[in-house]
mmCIF file of C-alpha atoms in Angstrom:
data_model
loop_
_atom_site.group_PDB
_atom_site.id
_atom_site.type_symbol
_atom_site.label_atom_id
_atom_site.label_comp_id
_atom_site.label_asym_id
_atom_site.label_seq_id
_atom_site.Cartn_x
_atom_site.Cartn_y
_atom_site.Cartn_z
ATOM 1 C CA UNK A 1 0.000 0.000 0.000
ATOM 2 C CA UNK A 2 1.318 3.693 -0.762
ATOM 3 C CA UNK A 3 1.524 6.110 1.656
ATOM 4 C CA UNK A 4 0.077 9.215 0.296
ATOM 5 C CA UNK A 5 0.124 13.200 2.015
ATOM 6 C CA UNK A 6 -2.818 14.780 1.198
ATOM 7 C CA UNK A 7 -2.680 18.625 0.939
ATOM 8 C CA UNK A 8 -6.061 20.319 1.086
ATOM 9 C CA UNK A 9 -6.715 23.527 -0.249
ATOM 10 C CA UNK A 10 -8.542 26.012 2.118
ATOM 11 C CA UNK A 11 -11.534 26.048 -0.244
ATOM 12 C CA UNK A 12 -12.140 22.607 0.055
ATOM 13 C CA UNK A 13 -11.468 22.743 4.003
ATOM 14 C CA UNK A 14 -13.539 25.522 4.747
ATOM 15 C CA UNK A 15 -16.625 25.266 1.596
ATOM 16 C CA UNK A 16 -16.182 22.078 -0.257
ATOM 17 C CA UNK A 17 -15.283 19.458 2.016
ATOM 18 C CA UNK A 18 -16.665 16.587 -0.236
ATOM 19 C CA UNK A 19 -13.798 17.216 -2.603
ATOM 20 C CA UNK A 20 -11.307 16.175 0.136
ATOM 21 C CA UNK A 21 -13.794 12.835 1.180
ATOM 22 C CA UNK A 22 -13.973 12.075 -2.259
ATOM 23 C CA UNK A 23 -10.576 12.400 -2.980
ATOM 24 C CA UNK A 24 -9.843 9.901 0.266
ATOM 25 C CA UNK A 25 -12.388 7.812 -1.367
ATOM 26 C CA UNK A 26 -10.357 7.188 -4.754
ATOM 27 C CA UNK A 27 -7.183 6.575 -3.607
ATOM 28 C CA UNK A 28 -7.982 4.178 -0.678
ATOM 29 C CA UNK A 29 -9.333 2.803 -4.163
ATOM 30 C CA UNK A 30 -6.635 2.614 -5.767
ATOM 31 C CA UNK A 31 -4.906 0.831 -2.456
ATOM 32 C CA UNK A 32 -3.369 4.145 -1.332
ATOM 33 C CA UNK A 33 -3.160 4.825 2.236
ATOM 34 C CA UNK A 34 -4.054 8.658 2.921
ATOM 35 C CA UNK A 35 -2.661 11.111 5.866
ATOM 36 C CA UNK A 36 -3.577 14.396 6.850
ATOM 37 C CA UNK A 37 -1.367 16.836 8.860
ATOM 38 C CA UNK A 38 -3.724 19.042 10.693
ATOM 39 C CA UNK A 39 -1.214 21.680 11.297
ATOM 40 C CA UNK A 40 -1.133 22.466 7.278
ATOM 41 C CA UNK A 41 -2.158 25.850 6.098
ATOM 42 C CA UNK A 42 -3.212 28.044 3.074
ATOM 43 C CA UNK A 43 -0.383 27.382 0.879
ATOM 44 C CA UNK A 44 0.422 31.182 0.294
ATOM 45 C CA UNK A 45 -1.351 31.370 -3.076
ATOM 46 C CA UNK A 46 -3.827 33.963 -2.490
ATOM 47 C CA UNK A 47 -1.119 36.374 -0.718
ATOM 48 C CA UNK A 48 1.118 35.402 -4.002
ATOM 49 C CA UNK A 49 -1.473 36.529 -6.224
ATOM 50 C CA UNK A 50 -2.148 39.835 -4.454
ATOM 51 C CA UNK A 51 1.454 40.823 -4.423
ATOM 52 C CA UNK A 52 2.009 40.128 -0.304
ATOM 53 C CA UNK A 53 5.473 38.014 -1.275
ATOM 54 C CA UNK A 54 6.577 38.619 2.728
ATOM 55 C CA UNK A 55 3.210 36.959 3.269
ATOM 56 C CA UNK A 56 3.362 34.066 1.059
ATOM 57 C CA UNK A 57 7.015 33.747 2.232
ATOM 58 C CA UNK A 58 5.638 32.910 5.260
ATOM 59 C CA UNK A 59 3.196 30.387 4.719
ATOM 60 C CA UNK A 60 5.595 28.509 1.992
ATOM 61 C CA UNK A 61 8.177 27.992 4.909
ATOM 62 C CA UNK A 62 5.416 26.709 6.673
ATOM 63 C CA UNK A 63 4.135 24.187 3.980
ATOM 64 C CA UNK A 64 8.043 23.382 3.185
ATOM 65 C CA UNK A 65 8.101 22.346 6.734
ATOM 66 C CA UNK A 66 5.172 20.609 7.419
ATOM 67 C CA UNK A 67 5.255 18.027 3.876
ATOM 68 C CA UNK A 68 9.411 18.218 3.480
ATOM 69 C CA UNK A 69 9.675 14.451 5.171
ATOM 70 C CA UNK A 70 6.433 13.372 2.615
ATOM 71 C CA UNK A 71 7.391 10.859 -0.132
ATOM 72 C CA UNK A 72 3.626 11.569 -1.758
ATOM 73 C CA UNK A 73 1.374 14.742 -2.020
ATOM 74 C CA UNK A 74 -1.491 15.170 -3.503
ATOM 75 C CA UNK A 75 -4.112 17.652 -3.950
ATOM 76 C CA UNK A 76 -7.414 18.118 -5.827
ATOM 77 C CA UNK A 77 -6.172 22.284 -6.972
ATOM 78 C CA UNK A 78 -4.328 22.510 -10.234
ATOM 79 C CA UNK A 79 -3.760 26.032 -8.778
ATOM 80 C CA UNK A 80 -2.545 25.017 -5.422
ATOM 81 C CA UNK A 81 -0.401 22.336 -6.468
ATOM 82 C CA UNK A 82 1.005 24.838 -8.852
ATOM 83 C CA UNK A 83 1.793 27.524 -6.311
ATOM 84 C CA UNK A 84 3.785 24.766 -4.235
ATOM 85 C CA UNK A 85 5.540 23.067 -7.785
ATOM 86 C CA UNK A 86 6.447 26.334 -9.254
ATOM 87 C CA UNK A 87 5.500 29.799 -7.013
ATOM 88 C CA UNK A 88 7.726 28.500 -4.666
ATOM 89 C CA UNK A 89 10.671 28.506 -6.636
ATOM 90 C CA UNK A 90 10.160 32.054 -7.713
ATOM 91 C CA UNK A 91 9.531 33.260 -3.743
ATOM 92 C CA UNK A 92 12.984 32.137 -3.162
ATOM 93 C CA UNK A 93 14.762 32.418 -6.150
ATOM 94 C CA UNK A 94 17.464 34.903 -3.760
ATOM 95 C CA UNK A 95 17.404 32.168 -0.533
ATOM 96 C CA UNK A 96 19.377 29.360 -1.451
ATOM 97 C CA UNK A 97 18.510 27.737 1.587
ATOM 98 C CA UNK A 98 14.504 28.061 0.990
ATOM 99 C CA UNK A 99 15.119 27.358 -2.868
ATOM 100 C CA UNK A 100 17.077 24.208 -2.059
ATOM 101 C CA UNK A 101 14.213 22.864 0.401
ATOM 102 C CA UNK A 102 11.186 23.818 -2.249
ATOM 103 C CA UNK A 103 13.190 22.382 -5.238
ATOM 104 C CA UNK A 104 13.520 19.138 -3.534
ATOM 105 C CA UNK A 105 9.811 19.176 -2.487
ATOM 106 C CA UNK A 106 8.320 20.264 -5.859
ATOM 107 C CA UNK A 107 8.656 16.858 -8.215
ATOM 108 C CA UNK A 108 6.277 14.765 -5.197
ATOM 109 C CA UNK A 109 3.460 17.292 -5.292
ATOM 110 C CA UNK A 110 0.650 15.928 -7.618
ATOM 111 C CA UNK A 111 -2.585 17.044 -8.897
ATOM 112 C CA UNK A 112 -5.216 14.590 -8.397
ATOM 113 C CA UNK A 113 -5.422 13.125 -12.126
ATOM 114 C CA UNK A 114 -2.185 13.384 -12.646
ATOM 115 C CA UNK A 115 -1.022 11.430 -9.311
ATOM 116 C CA UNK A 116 -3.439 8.854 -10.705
ATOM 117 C CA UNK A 117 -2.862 8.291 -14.508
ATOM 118 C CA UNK A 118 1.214 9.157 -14.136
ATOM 119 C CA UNK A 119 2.552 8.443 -11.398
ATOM 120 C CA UNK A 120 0.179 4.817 -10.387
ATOM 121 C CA UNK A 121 -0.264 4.094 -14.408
ATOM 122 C CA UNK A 122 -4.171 3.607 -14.061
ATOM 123 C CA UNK A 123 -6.478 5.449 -16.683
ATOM 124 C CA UNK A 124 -9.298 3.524 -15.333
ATOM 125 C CA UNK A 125 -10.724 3.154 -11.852
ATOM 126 C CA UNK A 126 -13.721 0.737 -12.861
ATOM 127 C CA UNK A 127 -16.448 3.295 -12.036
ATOM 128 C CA UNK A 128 -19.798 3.290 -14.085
ATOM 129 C CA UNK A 129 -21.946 6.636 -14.113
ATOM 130 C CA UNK A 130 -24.224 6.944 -16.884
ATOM 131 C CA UNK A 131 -23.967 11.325 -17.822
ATOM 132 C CA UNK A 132 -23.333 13.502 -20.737
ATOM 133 C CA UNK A 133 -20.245 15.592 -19.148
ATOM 134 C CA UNK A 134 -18.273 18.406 -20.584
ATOM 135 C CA UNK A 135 -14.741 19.362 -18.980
ATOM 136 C CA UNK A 136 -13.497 22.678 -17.899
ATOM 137 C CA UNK A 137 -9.503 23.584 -18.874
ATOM 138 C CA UNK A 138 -8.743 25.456 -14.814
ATOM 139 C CA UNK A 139 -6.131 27.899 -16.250
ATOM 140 C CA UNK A 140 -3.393 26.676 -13.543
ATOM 141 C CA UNK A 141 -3.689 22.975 -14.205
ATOM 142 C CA UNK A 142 -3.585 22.977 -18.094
ATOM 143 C CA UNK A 143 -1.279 25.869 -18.479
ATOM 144 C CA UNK A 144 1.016 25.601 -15.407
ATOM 145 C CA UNK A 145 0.918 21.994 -14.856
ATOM 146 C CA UNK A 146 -0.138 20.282 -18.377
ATOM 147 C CA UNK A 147 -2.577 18.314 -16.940
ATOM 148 C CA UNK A 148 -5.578 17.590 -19.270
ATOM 149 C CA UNK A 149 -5.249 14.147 -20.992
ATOM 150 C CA UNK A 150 -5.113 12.934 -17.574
ATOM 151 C CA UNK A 151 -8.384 14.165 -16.181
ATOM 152 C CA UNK A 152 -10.570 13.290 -19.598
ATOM 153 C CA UNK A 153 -8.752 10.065 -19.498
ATOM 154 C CA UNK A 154 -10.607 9.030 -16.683
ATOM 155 C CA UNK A 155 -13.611 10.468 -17.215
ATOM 156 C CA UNK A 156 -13.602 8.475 -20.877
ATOM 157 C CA UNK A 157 -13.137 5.091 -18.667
ATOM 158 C CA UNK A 158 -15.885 5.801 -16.801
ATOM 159 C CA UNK A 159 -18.887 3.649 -18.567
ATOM 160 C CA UNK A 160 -21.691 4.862 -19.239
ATOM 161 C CA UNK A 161 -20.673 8.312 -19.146
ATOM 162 C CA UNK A 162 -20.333 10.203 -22.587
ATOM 163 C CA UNK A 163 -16.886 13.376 -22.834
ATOM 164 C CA UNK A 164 -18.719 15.969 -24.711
ATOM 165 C CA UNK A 165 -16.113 18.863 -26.756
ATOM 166 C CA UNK A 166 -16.750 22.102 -25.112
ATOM 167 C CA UNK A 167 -16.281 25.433 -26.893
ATOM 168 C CA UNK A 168 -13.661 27.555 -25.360
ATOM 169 C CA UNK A 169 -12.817 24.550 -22.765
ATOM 170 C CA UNK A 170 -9.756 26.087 -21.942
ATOM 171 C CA UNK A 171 -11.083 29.704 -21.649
ATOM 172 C CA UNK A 172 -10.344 31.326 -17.988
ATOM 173 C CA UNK A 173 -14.111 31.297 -16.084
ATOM 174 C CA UNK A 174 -13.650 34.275 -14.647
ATOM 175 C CA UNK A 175 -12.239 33.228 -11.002
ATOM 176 C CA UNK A 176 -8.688 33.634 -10.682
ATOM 177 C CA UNK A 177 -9.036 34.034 -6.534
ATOM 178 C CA UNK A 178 -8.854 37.410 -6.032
ATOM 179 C CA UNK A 179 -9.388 38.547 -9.561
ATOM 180 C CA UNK A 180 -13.166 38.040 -9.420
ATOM 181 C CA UNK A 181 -13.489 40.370 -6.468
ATOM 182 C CA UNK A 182 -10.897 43.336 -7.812
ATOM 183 C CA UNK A 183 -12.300 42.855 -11.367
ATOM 184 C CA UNK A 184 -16.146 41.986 -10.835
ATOM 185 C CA UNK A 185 -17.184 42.787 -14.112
ATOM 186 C CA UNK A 186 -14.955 41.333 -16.208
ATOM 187 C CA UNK A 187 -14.982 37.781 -13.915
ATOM 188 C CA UNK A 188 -19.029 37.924 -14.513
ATOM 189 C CA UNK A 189 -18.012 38.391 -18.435
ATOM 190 C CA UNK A 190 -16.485 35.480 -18.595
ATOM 191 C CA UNK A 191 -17.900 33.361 -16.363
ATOM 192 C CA UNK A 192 -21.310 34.135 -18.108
ATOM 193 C CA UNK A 193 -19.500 33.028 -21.496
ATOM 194 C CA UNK A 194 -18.479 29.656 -19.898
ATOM 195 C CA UNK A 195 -21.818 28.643 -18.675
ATOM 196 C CA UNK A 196 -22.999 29.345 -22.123
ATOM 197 C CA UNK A 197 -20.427 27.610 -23.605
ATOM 198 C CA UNK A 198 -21.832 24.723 -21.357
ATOM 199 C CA UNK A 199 -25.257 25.237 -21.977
ATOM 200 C CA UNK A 200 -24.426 24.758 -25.777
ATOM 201 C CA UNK A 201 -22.812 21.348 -25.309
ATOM 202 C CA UNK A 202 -25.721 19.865 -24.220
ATOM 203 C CA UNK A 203 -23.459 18.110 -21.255
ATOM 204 C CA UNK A 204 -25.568 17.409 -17.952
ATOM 205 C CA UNK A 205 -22.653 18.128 -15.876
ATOM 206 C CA UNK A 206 -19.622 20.200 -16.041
ATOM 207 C CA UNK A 207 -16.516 18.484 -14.629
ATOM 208 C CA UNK A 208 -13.210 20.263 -13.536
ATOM 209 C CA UNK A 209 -10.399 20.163 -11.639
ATOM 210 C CA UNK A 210 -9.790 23.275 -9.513
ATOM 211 C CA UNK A 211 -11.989 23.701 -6.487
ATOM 212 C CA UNK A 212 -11.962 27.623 -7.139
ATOM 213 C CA UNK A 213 -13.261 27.148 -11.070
ATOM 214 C CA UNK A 214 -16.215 25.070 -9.160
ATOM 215 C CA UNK A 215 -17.237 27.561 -6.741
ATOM 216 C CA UNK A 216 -17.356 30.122 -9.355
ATOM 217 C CA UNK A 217 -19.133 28.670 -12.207
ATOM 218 C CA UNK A 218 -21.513 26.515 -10.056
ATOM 219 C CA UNK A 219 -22.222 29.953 -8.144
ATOM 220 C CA UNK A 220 -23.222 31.231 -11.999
ATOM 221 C CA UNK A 221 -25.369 28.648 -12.518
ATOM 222 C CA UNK A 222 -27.354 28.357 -9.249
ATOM 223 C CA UNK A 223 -28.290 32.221 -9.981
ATOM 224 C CA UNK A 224 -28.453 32.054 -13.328
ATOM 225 C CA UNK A 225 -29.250 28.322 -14.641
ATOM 226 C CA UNK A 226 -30.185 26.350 -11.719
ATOM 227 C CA UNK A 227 -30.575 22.834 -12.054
ATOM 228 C CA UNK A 228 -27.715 22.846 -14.700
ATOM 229 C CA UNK A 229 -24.453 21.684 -12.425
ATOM 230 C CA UNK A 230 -20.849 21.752 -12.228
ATOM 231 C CA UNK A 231 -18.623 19.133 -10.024
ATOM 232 C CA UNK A 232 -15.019 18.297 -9.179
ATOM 233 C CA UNK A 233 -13.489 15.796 -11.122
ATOM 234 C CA UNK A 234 -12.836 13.695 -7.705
ATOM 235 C CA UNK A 235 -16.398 13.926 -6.712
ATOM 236 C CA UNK A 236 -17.573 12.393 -10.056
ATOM 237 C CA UNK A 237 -15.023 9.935 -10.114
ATOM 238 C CA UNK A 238 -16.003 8.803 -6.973
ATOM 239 C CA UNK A 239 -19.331 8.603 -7.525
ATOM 240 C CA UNK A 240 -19.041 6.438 -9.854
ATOM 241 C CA UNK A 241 -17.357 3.824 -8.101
ATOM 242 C CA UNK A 242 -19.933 3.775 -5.371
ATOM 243 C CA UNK A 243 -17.228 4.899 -2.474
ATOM 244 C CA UNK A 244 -18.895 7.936 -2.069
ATOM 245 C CA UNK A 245 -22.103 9.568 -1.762
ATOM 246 C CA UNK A 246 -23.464 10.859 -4.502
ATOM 247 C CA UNK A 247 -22.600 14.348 -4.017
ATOM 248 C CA UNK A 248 -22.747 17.519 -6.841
ATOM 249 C CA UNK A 249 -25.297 16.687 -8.337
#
C-alpha cells in the first residue's frame, strides 16, 4: 500500500469538504493509504497573487516544513499544487537555503489526475456513471501543470458516461481568486461566457479540476441556470465507483 500526504486547499477545508472525502475515497481505491497533517495551512497562493510576497514567504516555509519528510502529495487544486511546484521557486529564487528545500519538495506534489494516470499508471478506476459531461480547462492545471489528458482520461473510462467537446474549454471562467473580487465585471463576463459555452454542449454536468473554477461557475449557474451543475473531477469519479455519496449533483 502507498503512503500518500494529502494537501487540502482552504476552499475545500472551509466550503467544499466533499472534494477532500472524495478524494480519500479514490485513492484508498486505488490501495493508497491517505494522511492528513492538521497543522497544514493556506499554501500562500492567495497572498502570491495579491502581491504580499513577505506573506506568502511565510506560509511557503510553513508548507516546506510541514510536507518536506512526505514521499507523496497530492491535492485536488491545479492552482494550489502549482503555487507549491512552481511559485515557490520564484519566492525564493534569492534564498538558497529556501530554494534548495522547495526544489527538492516540488517533483512529489501531484494534482489529483495526474497522481493517478502518471505516477500509479491507471487510466481507469472501474467506475460506471451513466452522464453527458463536458470538462473545464482550470487555467493553472492545463497551463502551469499540463494536466488535461489525464483528467478526460478518466472520465472516458468511466462507462456509461459520454466526454462531450466544449467550446472555449480552456477559456479562464472568470475566477482567478482574487481577480473576481478586484475585477467583478470582467470575472461575470467570462464566467457568463463559460456557462454558455456549457449550456451549448448539451453536457448534464460540467466536470473540472480546480476547487476555485467550481465555486465560481456553479455559483453562476445556481443564480443564473439552476438545475444545470458543475462538479469536481474527484467527486464524479467517486461517484461512480460507489465509495462515495453521490454528491454535486
Amino acid at each position: 500500500m502507498k503512503r500518500v500526504s494529502l494537501f487540502i486547499p482552504c476552499l475545500v477545508d472551509m466550503v467544499l469538504p466533499h472534494i477532500g472525502e472524495s478524494t480519500v475515497a479514490l485513492l484508498r481505491h486505488l490501495d493508497c493509504e491517505s494522511t492528513y497533517h492538521c497543522e497544514q495551512t493556506c499554501c500562500g497562493l492567495m497572498s502570491f497573487n495579491s502581491g504580499f510576497r513577505n506573506e506568502a514567504r511565510r506560509l511557503a516555509r510553513h508548507f516546506i516544513r510541514v510536507f518536506e519528510n512526505d514521499e507523496w502529495i497530492v491535492s485536488p487544486s491545479g492552482s494550489c499544487v502549482n503555487m507549491v511546484k512552481n511559485r515557490y521557486l520564484e519566492l525564493f529564487d534569492d534564498d538558497p537555503v529556501w530554494f534548495a528545500r522547495a526544489h527538492d519538495l516540488a517533483p512529489r506534489v501531484y494534482e489529483l489526475s495526474q497522481f493517478i494516470v502518471d505516477h500509479l499508471g491507471v487510466e481507469d478506476l472501474g467506475g460506471t456513471r451513466h452522464a453527458k459531461v463536458a470538462y473545464h480547462e482550470s487555467c493553472s492545471t492545463l497551463n502551469a501543470l499540463g494536466v488535461s489528458a489525464q483528467p478526460k482520461a478518466l472520465i472516458r473510462s468511466v462507462r456509461g458516461t459520454e466526454l462531450v467537446e466544449l467550446t472555449g474549454a480552456d477559456i479562464c471562467c472568470g475566477f482567478g481568486g482574487t481577480f473576481a473580487n478586484s475585477f467583478a465585471d470582467v470575472s461575470t463576463a467570462l464566467v457568463r461566457q463559460k456557462a454558455q459555452y456549457f449550456l451549448d454542449s448539451g453536457a448534464d454536468l460540467l466536470v473540472m479540476c480546480d476547487p476555485g473554477c467550481l465555486l465560481n461557475i456553479q455559483g453562476y449557474l445556481d443564480r443564473h441556470h439552476p438545475g444545470r451543475g458543475a462538479v469536481h473531477l474527484a467527486d464524479y469519479l467517486a461517484g461512480s465507483i460507489g465509495d462515495k455519496t453521490q454528491v454535486a449533483t
